[in-house]
Every structure is written in C-alpha cells, then in structure tokens.
Amino acid sequence: MISRRDFLQTSMAAAALYGGSGFGNWAQLAAQQALTQDKLLEFDSFGNVSLIHVTDIHAQLKPLYFREPEVNIGVGNNKGAVPHVTGADFRRAYGIEDGSPSAYALTYNDFASLAKGYGRVGGLDRVATVINSIRADRPDALLLDGGDTWHGSYTCYHTQGQDMVNVMNALNPDAMTFHWEFTLGSDRVNEIVEGLPFAALGQNIFDAEWDEPAELFPPYKFFERGGVKIAVIGQAFPYMPIANPGWMFPEYAFGIRDENMQEMVDRVRAEGAELVVCLSHNGFDVDKRMAGIVTGIDVILSGHTHDALPEPVLVGDTIIVASGSNGKFVSRVDLDVRDGRMMGFRHKLIPIFSDVITPDAEVAKLIDEQRAPYLDDLTKVIGKTADDQTLYRRGNFNGTWDDLICDALISEREADIALSPGVRWGPSILPGQDITREDIWNVTSMTYGEAYRTEMTGEFLHIVLEDVADNLFNPDPYYQQGGDMVRVGGLGYRIDVTKPQGDRITEMTLLKTGEMIDPSKTYQVAGWASVNQGTEGPQIWDVVEAHIANQGTVSLDPNNSVKVVGV
Amino acid sequence: MEFTRRNALALGAGALVLAGLPVKGYAAGEAEIEAFTGGAAMADTGVTLTAPEIAENGNTVPIEVDAPGAVEIMVLALGNPTPPVATFKFGKLAASHQASTRIRLAGTQDVVAIAKMADGTFAKASSTVKVTIGGCGG
C-alpha cells in the first residue's frame, strides 16, 4: 500500500513534470515574453478543495514595487535551506531564468531595470480579480488571510484600519489571523473583530490574566467544502507583546503554545475533520519546526517572515506554503481529500503583475473611495531618488530605506548613532522616482512611531544589538521573532552569526570618529518604534519627510558598516 | 488537557506551595535538587513542564507542571538569585497531578521541574525561557 507521504511526493513530482505547480510555466513565459493574465492564472483544477492564501498585505491597496532580500541568512538546521536562499542560488534552486518575470518577482538582482520592464506588482483590485477567477473555477474555494492586513499605510493609520477592513470585506475572506492588527490597541481590535463577517482565529490568543483562550478569538472553525469537512486553525504571531508594545493590548497573551495546537488538531480530528489547515503568522522557520512537533496538520499557510516560495516545503506529511507580502502574491493550493485524508496537492504561487492583471472594477472603486479624503496628502511629492538610487527595505542587516531613515534621525535629531527597527514591510522606490508622502508612510506608519532621542552607554548598545541578533540568529527557531536585525546609522560592527548571544557582536565602531565604542562612555542615540510606553518625540514620518525635503534628491553612500561572518 | 479558571481555583485549595530558601556553596539549584531527590537518578519522561519560549513579561511568567502519579513536583528557576520557586504536593485523593503558577525570572535561564513519583522514583523536565528587552516585528 502506498503511504500518505508517498502520495504527496508522487503528486509533487507529477506536478513538476507537467508544469502543474505553475513553475514550469513561468520559465516558458520568460522565453516567450508573453505575460498574460490567462497565463498567470492558468491552473488545472485538482482534487476537490481549493485554498487561496494572502498574507502580510500591510495595508497596501495600490500596486507598488517590492524588492526581495539579497541577504537572508539561515542558522542551525536552516542554514542554506529555503527561504534562506536568495538571488542566483534561489533562481538555480527553482530553475528560474535570469531576467524572467519570476526572477523579477522572486529575486533582487537587476531589480531597478526589471521593474521598469515588468512594472508594478500587487494592488488589492488585481488580487480581487485573481480571487474571482479562482472562485469561477472552484466556487467554494476558501480564502484565508494570514494577517498583518490592518497596518502599514497613511490611510490605514488615519482610519485606524477601517480602509483595509472595508476592502478586505469586499474580497469576502473565510478566516483571518493576526499580528500588527493588535498595535491598533485592543479596544479598536475588539471593536473591528466583533463586527467581522468572517472568523478571527488564534489558538494561541489567550487572556493574559487567566492564561485561558480569549473568547473573541476562537482557535478554529469548521468549513464544509467540496464535500470535505475542513478545520482551519489560527495561529497568531507568537511574540506580539515582545516585538510590539504589549501595553497597547495588555489583556492578551500569545506564545507558540504548540502543545495547545496539538490538542486543537486532535480535537478537530476527533470531531471529524478530514483536512486540517493551519493559518499561521509564526514565520517560516517556526512553522517548519512546529510541523515537526505537532502531528496531524495537512497544510500550514505560513506568514510573517514575508517569504515567497514557488513550491511548498514538505515536513513529514505537512506542506508549508509561503505567499510573500505587500499584496505581491496570491497562493492557490488545490487538494485531493478522500476517505478522510489528504491524498495530494497542486500549488501555484501567483505573482500579481499589476500591468497584466485587469483590476476588478468594483474593488478598484472601493479602494479609491477609501483614499479620496486623503488624496492631497497621499500624492504630495516630497523629493525624488537619484538616477542610480533604489530605496528598499528587505535584508538581514540593512536596506537603503533604513539607511535613509537612520541618516534622517542623525541629522534631524542631532544624534551620534541611529537605530531603526528591522521590520520587513515597506515597498521599494525606483531610481529617478518621485517620493510622495504616501511612500514615506508606507515604510514608517505605525501607532508608536515617536522618534526618541536618548543617551545609551556603549555597554547598553552592545546589549541591544546582542538581544536583537539573538531574535534573528538563535539556532532554535522557537526563540526567533521573525524580524531582521536592528538597522544602525553612525555605528559599525562585526557579527558572527554562529556564536551564542553575548558573543556575536564585536568591533563596534563610532563611524564619525572611527573610534571603538567604549562600554562605559555615553552616546546620543536616536531611534523610533520603541515598545516602551510614554516614548516622546516627533513622529518618524515627519522626521524622514523633513530630511528628504532638505535633500531634494536622495542619494546614499553604500553601507559597508556591518561585517558579517560565519555564513 | 483542559486547564480552566475553575481548576486553578480548585488546585489552589488542594496543593501546598512551599517557598525555598537560598543555599550557598553549590551550583545553582544543585543543593535543592539533591535534598529533594537524595541524589537519585531522574527519568527524562514522566513530567511535563509547559513554559513560554520567550517570556512576555519576565516579572510574571506563566508555567504549568503535569506529572501523572506524582506526589510532589519541585520547580526551580536556575538563573534566579533564589532558584527554588515552589514545591507542589499532591494528596492521595488528588484527581490530577498538575499545577500552574507564575514565576519571576531574573533573565534568560532554564526552568526545571522535578517530580517525585508515588514509587519513589524521580522525573525531570527542563525548558529555556528567554527574557528579552524586546525587538522588532516583521
């Protein structure tokens, strides 16, 4: 008898052979230079259940540019494993041709020139078209939103997430889980969730006082689709009160809680679930580890770390699907579920090429309605990029957007050293492109954006860098928080990613003098996004806007201040 | 395993919590462990310690211990100035052998639970709890 695992692998191989995974088609497209909506959406329906996954949209309603990371280091068992593969290695791993649409969508090389050729990506009106097309094919497909939806833009900030709620409701999702949503504050989150027309799930969202499941966020929901009883279990971001300000949602506790996840899986199986889907905001490496510990999950739809993978990763009998961020991709996963178990799958990561996919007129109108009251502010041009300057964020140690933000903090706040959080959201700006107020908000918007200025000793600075580095490079994924390294301005350092916490960071240097950082000396440090209550200072978007306005045309020196070893 | 408010209250009545005293001159917690086990070997299975991987607040970290058939479970925070946290004792009529409490952790460290079984054997579980100053969200 063929085992369940064999079934999965057989199906995967077959899919690759016939191009059903979607990837073979992409390479052909590159050769033909024939990028059409029909080709992008082409999919031979498979089995009896379809899942549609979107995640980490970060309130990006409109098409944008998004450069994928150049540096994404895996440690421990994940060294060299996807998603910790970038650039040419990534293209080699998936058979992607240089310069092809998939090279543009999934890797960073030649980003500016490919972006000019292939155009913008994303836009929820285009995402709507893709979802509608899948539903035309499979009317009862489940649409699942992995969270980080109600955060990240000018309009989202000013409407406290209402713009995103309105537009997402029009897409008619079946369930959602959460992360940055909670930074709206628990009162606002509760208010929205109480009125949501779909399930708000999180098996790991607990009442902080009693350490019991929070009533507003059920752990799972059952759906009957294609004659199959499906359980969708939610997994919110585990480290919200640590990575984000816990004082904004003091009633809630989180954590990975894989023992509770196992209980939920066992419970839904006992209640007759034939397919168990985990809608997760764990981050990819945490999901991989969890898939190896918790048994009985068929599909993990993975979010948080913003990875886009053209094929699912298989851990035991569980497939893990990663669908990118900022509205750039939609994943379709078709499953064959028979006799109470998953027999096979077919998957496609659909890149949302904005110039190729026709916007859904209704959703486009709805988006414009959300933006209309703010249009003058959104479109105000503050400056532009130089002809050889791309602004992007992704990368383990720095991105040019953060270099610019750190420069702004040092010059506008008269500091020696600047710190900028290693978040992974925020679209890119091409060379020679206008920088609007909306663009600045897209990389800075949050409910705790105050730009502080404070004194730190050299010793404390070292503790900060070591602490954040361990959140990224602890060999056990369960101790990782899924962000990137804190970005620094005015400071250089050496990092050995293989060392334990306390020994990774050495050779800390004050760049303006070239002197080594003295542990006992005090430095003026400016930063933003402090998780501490009562942080004072101007909002970061105002600081950055003033700096860009002063510069007129933005041109940055190459950042060579971080020396990375142990890779 | 369901652990509800009601269980927590019921447990409060059934379990006796003993605070430990600091002992100098040993590695962290070693003296207390020796006094508890008499130096006996400890099995790797038989006691489950549930603790967060990263504490949301180091001043109040929820933990839970569960050891079917145990008569006592000792909990130690090896990195604290005073490692012993609590010893839970279960009477013959105890319906379950689990307890939960909140502990204060001075920093990233290992939390250890040691169960003494009815037959006089011991079991041990350990979990690293990280106490961090907070970071950046993806």
mmCIF file of C-alpha atoms in Angstrom, chain A residues 35-323:
data_model
loop_
_atom_site.group_PDB
_atom_site.id
_atom_site.type_symbol
_atom_site.label_atom_id
_atom_site.label_comp_id
_atom_site.label_asym_id
_atom_site.label_seq_id
_atom_site.Cartn_x
_atom_site.Cartn_y
_atom_site.Cartn_z
ATOM 1 C CA LEU A 35 2.997 37.538 -19.891
ATOM 2 C CA THR A 36 -0.788 37.494 -19.940
ATOM 3 C CA GLN A 37 -3.462 37.296 -17.319
ATOM 4 C CA ASP A 38 -4.614 33.953 -18.669
ATOM 5 C CA LYS A 39 -1.113 32.517 -18.378
ATOM 6 C CA LEU A 40 -0.662 33.864 -14.871
ATOM 7 C CA LEU A 41 -3.949 32.342 -13.767
ATOM 8 C CA GLU A 42 -3.687 29.109 -15.758
ATOM 9 C CA PHE A 43 -4.307 26.206 -13.418
ATOM 10 C CA ASP A 44 -5.617 22.710 -13.968
ATOM 11 C CA SER A 45 -8.058 22.257 -11.137
ATOM 12 C CA PHE A 46 -7.116 19.367 -8.955
ATOM 13 C CA GLY A 47 -8.886 17.316 -6.308
ATOM 14 C CA ASN A 48 -11.921 18.652 -4.522
ATOM 15 C CA VAL A 49 -10.749 21.521 -2.282
ATOM 16 C CA SER A 50 -9.089 24.852 -3.129
ATOM 17 C CA LEU A 51 -7.369 27.156 -0.670
ATOM 18 C CA ILE A 52 -6.497 30.760 -1.511
ATOM 19 C CA HIS A 53 -3.850 32.345 0.723
ATOM 20 C CA VAL A 54 -2.972 36.017 1.074
ATOM 21 C CA THR A 55 -0.829 37.320 3.905
ATOM 22 C CA ASP A 56 1.169 40.293 5.204
ATOM 23 C CA ILE A 57 -0.528 42.784 2.896
ATOM 24 C CA HIS A 58 0.445 45.623 5.265
ATOM 25 C CA ALA A 59 -2.392 47.835 4.038
ATOM 26 C CA GLN A 60 -1.010 48.098 0.509
ATOM 27 C CA LEU A 61 -4.146 48.764 -1.517
ATOM 28 C CA LYS A 62 -2.358 50.029 -4.624
ATOM 29 C CA PRO A 63 0.250 48.473 -6.956
ATOM 30 C CA LEU A 64 3.854 49.003 -5.849
ATOM 31 C CA TYR A 65 7.442 47.893 -6.314
ATOM 32 C CA PHE A 66 8.878 45.377 -3.858
ATOM 33 C CA ARG A 67 12.480 44.219 -3.932
ATOM 34 C CA GLU A 68 13.074 40.821 -2.338
ATOM 35 C CA PRO A 69 16.076 40.416 0.000
ATOM 36 C CA GLU A 70 19.685 39.940 -1.008
ATOM 37 C CA VAL A 71 20.765 38.781 2.461
ATOM 38 C CA ASN A 72 18.601 36.240 4.295
ATOM 39 C CA ILE A 73 20.786 34.044 6.482
ATOM 40 C CA GLY A 74 19.544 30.775 7.937
ATOM 41 C CA VAL A 75 21.162 29.359 11.059
ATOM 42 C CA GLY A 76 21.238 25.949 12.731
ATOM 43 C CA ASN A 77 19.309 23.365 10.757
ATOM 44 C CA ASN A 78 18.023 26.068 8.416
ATOM 45 C CA LYS A 79 21.422 27.099 7.133
ATOM 46 C CA GLY A 80 21.179 27.203 3.346
ATOM 47 C CA ALA A 81 17.579 25.949 3.386
ATOM 48 C CA VAL A 82 14.683 27.843 1.807
ATOM 49 C CA PRO A 83 13.627 30.552 2.441
ATOM 50 C CA HIS A 84 17.248 31.389 3.344
ATOM 51 C CA VAL A 85 18.298 31.273 -0.299
ATOM 52 C CA THR A 86 18.463 34.432 -2.394
ATOM 53 C CA GLY A 87 19.458 35.757 -5.793
ATOM 54 C CA ALA A 88 21.177 33.391 -8.215
ATOM 55 C CA ASP A 89 21.035 30.496 -5.723
ATOM 56 C CA PHE A 90 17.267 30.917 -5.491
ATOM 57 C CA ARG A 91 16.891 31.001 -9.273
ATOM 58 C CA ARG A 92 19.045 27.898 -9.580
ATOM 59 C CA ALA A 93 17.034 26.072 -6.907
ATOM 60 C CA TYR A 94 13.773 26.649 -8.789
ATOM 61 C CA GLY A 95 15.028 26.684 -12.356
ATOM 62 C CA ILE A 96 14.319 30.361 -12.964
ATOM 63 C CA GLU A 97 15.942 32.136 -15.892
ATOM 64 C CA ASP A 98 17.787 35.388 -15.329
ATOM 65 C CA GLY A 99 15.711 38.385 -16.346
ATOM 66 C CA SER A 100 12.476 36.396 -16.446
ATOM 67 C CA PRO A 101 9.249 37.581 -14.790
ATOM 68 C CA SER A 102 9.824 35.111 -11.978
ATOM 69 C CA ALA A 103 13.381 36.381 -11.497
ATOM 70 C CA TYR A 104 11.932 39.861 -11.104
ATOM 71 C CA ALA A 105 9.190 38.697 -8.753
ATOM 72 C CA LEU A 106 11.303 36.468 -6.529
ATOM 73 C CA THR A 107 14.900 37.743 -6.507
ATOM 74 C CA TYR A 108 16.669 41.058 -6.064
ATOM 75 C CA ASN A 109 19.170 41.156 -8.944
ATOM 76 C CA ASP A 110 18.775 43.869 -11.599
ATOM 77 C CA PHE A 111 15.738 44.972 -9.664
ATOM 78 C CA ALA A 112 15.507 48.524 -10.964
ATOM 79 C CA SER A 113 15.817 47.610 -14.636
ATOM 80 C CA LEU A 114 13.483 44.603 -14.415
ATOM 81 C CA ALA A 115 10.977 46.738 -12.511
ATOM 82 C CA LYS A 116 10.950 49.213 -15.369
ATOM 83 C CA GLY A 117 10.285 46.355 -17.783
ATOM 84 C CA TYR A 118 7.715 44.355 -15.849
ATOM 85 C CA GLY A 119 6.090 47.169 -13.911
ATOM 86 C CA ARG A 120 4.435 47.310 -10.537
ATOM 87 C CA VAL A 121 3.105 44.382 -8.529
ATOM 88 C CA GLY A 122 0.164 43.954 -6.182
ATOM 89 C CA GLY A 123 -2.910 46.103 -5.703
ATOM 90 C CA LEU A 124 -5.928 44.612 -3.988
ATOM 91 C CA ASP A 125 -8.116 45.291 -7.041
ATOM 92 C CA ARG A 126 -5.825 42.928 -9.006
ATOM 93 C CA VAL A 127 -5.803 40.463 -6.111
ATOM 94 C CA ALA A 128 -9.631 40.587 -6.307
ATOM 95 C CA THR A 129 -9.502 39.618 -9.991
ATOM 96 C CA VAL A 130 -7.298 36.616 -9.185
ATOM 97 C CA ILE A 131 -9.553 35.520 -6.329
ATOM 98 C CA ASN A 132 -12.645 35.888 -8.521
ATOM 99 C CA SER A 133 -11.018 33.848 -11.247
ATOM 100 C CA ILE A 134 -10.181 31.027 -8.827
ATOM 101 C CA ARG A 135 -13.732 31.158 -7.481
ATOM 102 C CA ALA A 136 -15.122 30.991 -11.020
ATOM 103 C CA ASP A 137 -13.218 27.730 -11.337
ATOM 104 C CA ARG A 138 -13.849 26.463 -7.792
ATOM 105 C CA PRO A 139 -16.782 28.428 -6.330
ATOM 106 C CA ASP A 140 -16.365 27.170 -2.787
ATOM 107 C CA ALA A 141 -12.628 27.871 -2.519
ATOM 108 C CA LEU A 142 -11.585 29.003 0.955
ATOM 109 C CA LEU A 143 -9.962 32.450 1.143
ATOM 110 C CA LEU A 144 -7.643 32.731 4.140
ATOM 111 C CA ASP A 145 -5.846 35.902 5.273
ATOM 112 C CA GLY A 146 -2.698 35.360 7.335
ATOM 113 C CA GLY A 147 -2.771 38.786 8.983
ATOM 114 C CA ASP A 148 -0.676 41.964 9.061
ATOM 115 C CA THR A 149 -3.517 43.362 6.997
ATOM 116 C CA TRP A 150 -4.717 46.381 9.017
ATOM 117 C CA HIS A 151 -1.329 48.068 9.275
ATOM 118 C CA GLY A 152 1.184 49.897 7.172
ATOM 119 C CA SER A 153 -0.119 52.916 5.268
ATOM 120 C CA TYR A 154 -1.226 56.532 5.593
ATOM 121 C CA THR A 155 -4.890 55.714 5.098
ATOM 122 C CA CYS A 156 -4.763 52.685 7.386
ATOM 123 C CA TYR A 157 -3.269 54.833 10.155
ATOM 124 C CA HIS A 158 -5.783 57.632 9.736
ATOM 125 C CA THR A 159 -8.786 55.316 9.561
ATOM 126 C CA GLN A 160 -7.473 53.006 12.311
ATOM 127 C CA GLY A 161 -7.578 50.110 9.904
ATOM 128 C CA GLN A 162 -11.070 50.790 8.563
ATOM 129 C CA ASP A 163 -9.899 51.211 4.945
ATOM 130 C CA MET A 164 -8.446 47.711 4.974
ATOM 131 C CA VAL A 165 -11.440 46.216 6.747
ATOM 132 C CA ASN A 166 -13.746 47.700 4.108
ATOM 133 C CA VAL A 167 -11.690 46.449 1.160
ATOM 134 C CA MET A 168 -10.946 43.015 2.615
ATOM 135 C CA ASN A 169 -14.616 42.513 3.456
ATOM 136 C CA ALA A 170 -15.342 43.052 -0.241
ATOM 137 C CA LEU A 171 -12.979 40.159 -1.030
ATOM 138 C CA ASN A 172 -15.059 38.000 1.312
ATOM 139 C CA PRO A 173 -12.439 36.008 3.233
ATOM 140 C CA ASP A 174 -13.424 32.964 5.264
ATOM 141 C CA ALA A 175 -10.931 33.424 8.120
ATOM 142 C CA MET A 176 -8.031 35.525 9.309
ATOM 143 C CA THR A 177 -5.316 35.527 11.944
ATOM 144 C CA PHE A 178 -3.313 38.440 13.372
ATOM 145 C CA HIS A 179 -0.161 40.338 14.247
ATOM 146 C CA TRP A 180 0.215 44.100 13.656
ATOM 147 C CA GLU A 181 -3.555 44.482 13.919
ATOM 148 C CA PHE A 182 -3.095 44.480 17.697
ATOM 149 C CA THR A 183 -0.974 47.641 17.519
ATOM 150 C CA LEU A 184 -4.245 49.463 16.807
ATOM 151 C CA GLY A 185 -4.865 48.868 20.516
ATOM 152 C CA SER A 186 -7.079 46.179 21.983
ATOM 153 C CA ASP A 187 -10.188 48.399 22.145
ATOM 154 C CA ARG A 188 -10.049 49.040 18.405
ATOM 155 C CA VAL A 189 -9.154 45.437 17.544
ATOM 156 C CA ASN A 190 -12.043 44.155 19.653
ATOM 157 C CA GLU A 191 -14.391 46.646 18.008
ATOM 158 C CA ILE A 192 -13.427 45.560 14.493
ATOM 159 C CA VAL A 193 -13.354 41.838 15.276
ATOM 160 C CA GLU A 194 -16.803 41.946 16.870
ATOM 161 C CA GLY A 195 -18.171 43.190 13.525
ATOM 162 C CA LEU A 196 -16.160 40.975 11.175
ATOM 163 C CA PRO A 197 -18.238 38.889 8.766
ATOM 164 C CA PHE A 198 -15.646 36.077 8.902
ATOM 165 C CA ALA A 199 -13.765 34.071 11.518
ATOM 166 C CA ALA A 200 -10.989 35.730 13.578
ATOM 167 C CA LEU A 201 -8.861 32.763 14.616
ATOM 168 C CA GLY A 202 -5.964 32.226 17.025
ATOM 169 C CA GLN A 203 -5.463 29.094 19.115
ATOM 170 C CA ASN A 204 -2.601 30.963 20.803
ATOM 171 C CA ILE A 205 -4.509 34.168 21.638
ATOM 172 C CA PHE A 206 -5.073 33.967 25.370
ATOM 173 C CA ASP A 207 -6.478 36.083 28.139
ATOM 174 C CA ALA A 208 -3.355 37.494 29.833
ATOM 175 C CA GLU A 209 -4.781 37.494 33.328
ATOM 176 C CA TRP A 210 -6.135 33.959 33.433
ATOM 177 C CA ASP A 211 -3.988 32.344 30.741
ATOM 178 C CA GLU A 212 -7.109 30.902 29.129
ATOM 179 C CA PRO A 213 -8.190 31.053 25.465
ATOM 180 C CA ALA A 214 -9.523 34.517 24.610
ATOM 181 C CA GLU A 215 -13.230 34.281 23.871
ATOM 182 C CA LEU A 216 -13.197 36.753 20.981
ATOM 183 C CA PHE A 217 -10.684 34.665 19.009
ATOM 184 C CA PRO A 218 -11.776 31.049 18.613
ATOM 185 C CA PRO A 219 -8.986 28.551 17.986
ATOM 186 C CA TYR A 220 -10.523 27.034 14.855
ATOM 187 C CA LYS A 221 -13.511 26.941 12.541
ATOM 188 C CA PHE A 222 -15.038 24.135 10.516
ATOM 189 C CA PHE A 223 -15.973 24.521 6.858
ATOM 190 C CA GLU A 224 -17.741 22.086 4.503
ATOM 191 C CA ARG A 225 -16.203 22.498 1.050
ATOM 192 C CA GLY A 226 -16.238 20.102 -1.876
ATOM 193 C CA GLY A 227 -17.889 17.542 0.370
ATOM 194 C CA VAL A 228 -14.933 17.724 2.746
ATOM 195 C CA LYS A 229 -15.034 18.704 6.407
ATOM 196 C CA ILE A 230 -12.180 21.176 6.799
ATOM 197 C CA ALA A 231 -10.859 22.597 10.062
ATOM 198 C CA VAL A 232 -8.917 25.862 9.843
ATOM 199 C CA ILE A 233 -6.865 26.530 12.983
ATOM 200 C CA GLY A 234 -5.495 30.036 13.512
ATOM 201 C CA GLN A 235 -2.014 30.759 14.832
ATOM 202 C CA ALA A 236 -1.386 34.436 15.555
ATOM 203 C CA PHE A 237 2.124 35.912 15.791
ATOM 204 C CA PRO A 238 3.507 34.347 18.988
ATOM 205 C CA TYR A 239 5.659 37.233 20.210
ATOM 206 C CA MET A 240 3.403 40.243 19.862
ATOM 207 C CA PRO A 241 3.869 41.719 23.357
ATOM 208 C CA ILE A 242 7.651 41.405 22.963
ATOM 209 C CA ALA A 243 8.201 42.563 19.394
ATOM 210 C CA ASN A 244 5.428 45.169 19.597
ATOM 211 C CA PRO A 245 4.192 47.301 22.523
ATOM 212 C CA GLY A 246 2.356 44.934 24.875
ATOM 213 C CA TRP A 247 0.913 47.908 26.763
ATOM 214 C CA MET A 248 -1.352 48.550 23.767
ATOM 215 C CA PHE A 249 -3.110 45.198 24.249
ATOM 216 C CA PRO A 250 -2.470 44.248 27.888
ATOM 217 C CA GLU A 251 -5.465 41.898 28.081
ATOM 218 C CA TYR A 252 -3.912 39.454 25.626
ATOM 219 C CA ALA A 253 -1.132 36.873 25.846
ATOM 220 C CA PHE A 254 0.247 34.836 22.967
ATOM 221 C CA GLY A 255 3.188 32.400 22.626
ATOM 222 C CA ILE A 256 3.670 29.469 20.266
ATOM 223 C CA ARG A 257 1.750 27.034 22.513
ATOM 224 C CA ASP A 258 2.407 24.036 20.307
ATOM 225 C CA GLU A 259 1.004 21.726 22.989
ATOM 226 C CA ASN A 260 -2.310 23.560 22.681
ATOM 227 C CA MET A 261 -2.023 23.391 18.879
ATOM 228 C CA GLN A 262 -1.674 19.598 19.147
ATOM 229 C CA GLU A 263 -4.749 19.498 21.369
ATOM 230 C CA MET A 264 -6.730 21.524 18.841
ATOM 231 C CA VAL A 265 -5.619 19.266 15.972
ATOM 232 C CA ASP A 266 -6.587 16.185 17.969
ATOM 233 C CA ARG A 267 -9.915 17.756 18.883
ATOM 234 C CA VAL A 268 -10.888 18.720 15.319
ATOM 235 C CA ARG A 269 -9.810 15.303 14.054
ATOM 236 C CA ALA A 270 -11.965 13.696 16.738
ATOM 237 C CA GLU A 271 -14.847 15.886 15.567
ATOM 238 C CA GLY A 272 -14.459 14.547 12.042
ATOM 239 C CA ALA A 273 -12.100 16.950 10.272
ATOM 240 C CA GLU A 274 -10.839 15.331 7.078
ATOM 241 C CA LEU A 275 -8.456 18.191 6.315
ATOM 242 C CA VAL A 276 -6.633 20.307 8.892
ATOM 243 C CA VAL A 277 -5.281 23.678 7.730
ATOM 244 C CA CYS A 278 -3.219 25.936 9.977
ATOM 245 C CA LEU A 279 -3.463 29.632 9.079
ATOM 246 C CA SER A 280 -0.244 30.811 10.647
ATOM 247 C CA HIS A 281 1.608 34.004 11.443
ATOM 248 C CA ASN A 282 4.513 32.134 13.064
ATOM 249 C CA GLY A 283 7.148 32.893 10.444
ATOM 250 C CA PHE A 284 8.560 30.225 8.143
ATOM 251 C CA ASP A 285 11.237 28.622 10.326
ATOM 252 C CA VAL A 286 8.905 28.471 13.319
ATOM 253 C CA ASP A 287 6.257 26.823 11.131
ATOM 254 C CA LYS A 288 8.798 24.274 9.925
ATOM 255 C CA ARG A 289 9.752 23.428 13.481
ATOM 256 C CA MET A 290 6.113 23.298 14.589
ATOM 257 C CA ALA A 291 5.264 20.980 11.678
ATOM 258 C CA GLY A 292 7.909 18.598 13.008
ATOM 259 C CA ILE A 293 6.437 18.626 16.524
ATOM 260 C CA VAL A 294 2.671 18.816 16.016
ATOM 261 C CA THR A 295 1.218 15.880 14.103
ATOM 262 C CA GLY A 296 -1.932 15.890 12.012
ATOM 263 C CA ILE A 297 -1.738 19.255 10.221
ATOM 264 C CA ASP A 298 -2.090 18.812 6.450
ATOM 265 C CA VAL A 299 -1.342 22.351 5.292
ATOM 266 C CA ILE A 300 0.328 25.298 7.000
ATOM 267 C CA LEU A 301 -0.319 28.598 5.261
ATOM 268 C CA SER A 302 2.697 30.491 6.543
ATOM 269 C CA GLY A 303 3.046 34.234 7.055
ATOM 270 C CA HIS A 304 5.065 36.808 8.992
ATOM 271 C CA THR A 305 8.560 36.411 7.515
ATOM 272 C CA HIS A 306 7.384 37.625 4.076
ATOM 273 C CA ASP A 307 8.910 34.728 2.154
ATOM 274 C CA ALA A 308 7.545 33.892 -1.275
ATOM 275 C CA LEU A 309 8.179 30.281 -2.299
ATOM 276 C CA PRO A 310 7.224 28.835 -5.700
ATOM 277 C CA GLU A 311 6.745 25.378 -4.187
ATOM 278 C CA PRO A 312 5.523 24.189 -0.794
ATOM 279 C CA VAL A 313 8.078 22.804 1.648
ATOM 280 C CA LEU A 314 7.268 19.335 2.933
ATOM 281 C CA VAL A 315 7.844 18.469 6.609
ATOM 282 C CA GLY A 316 6.665 14.949 7.355
ATOM 283 C CA ASP A 317 3.113 14.860 5.998
ATOM 284 C CA THR A 318 2.601 18.607 6.281
ATOM 285 C CA ILE A 319 3.008 21.027 3.382
ATOM 286 C CA ILE A 320 4.032 24.607 4.190
ATOM 287 C CA VAL A 321 3.012 27.344 1.780
ATOM 288 C CA ALA A 322 4.612 30.823 1.892
ATOM 289 C CA SER A 323 2.852 33.573 -0.038
#
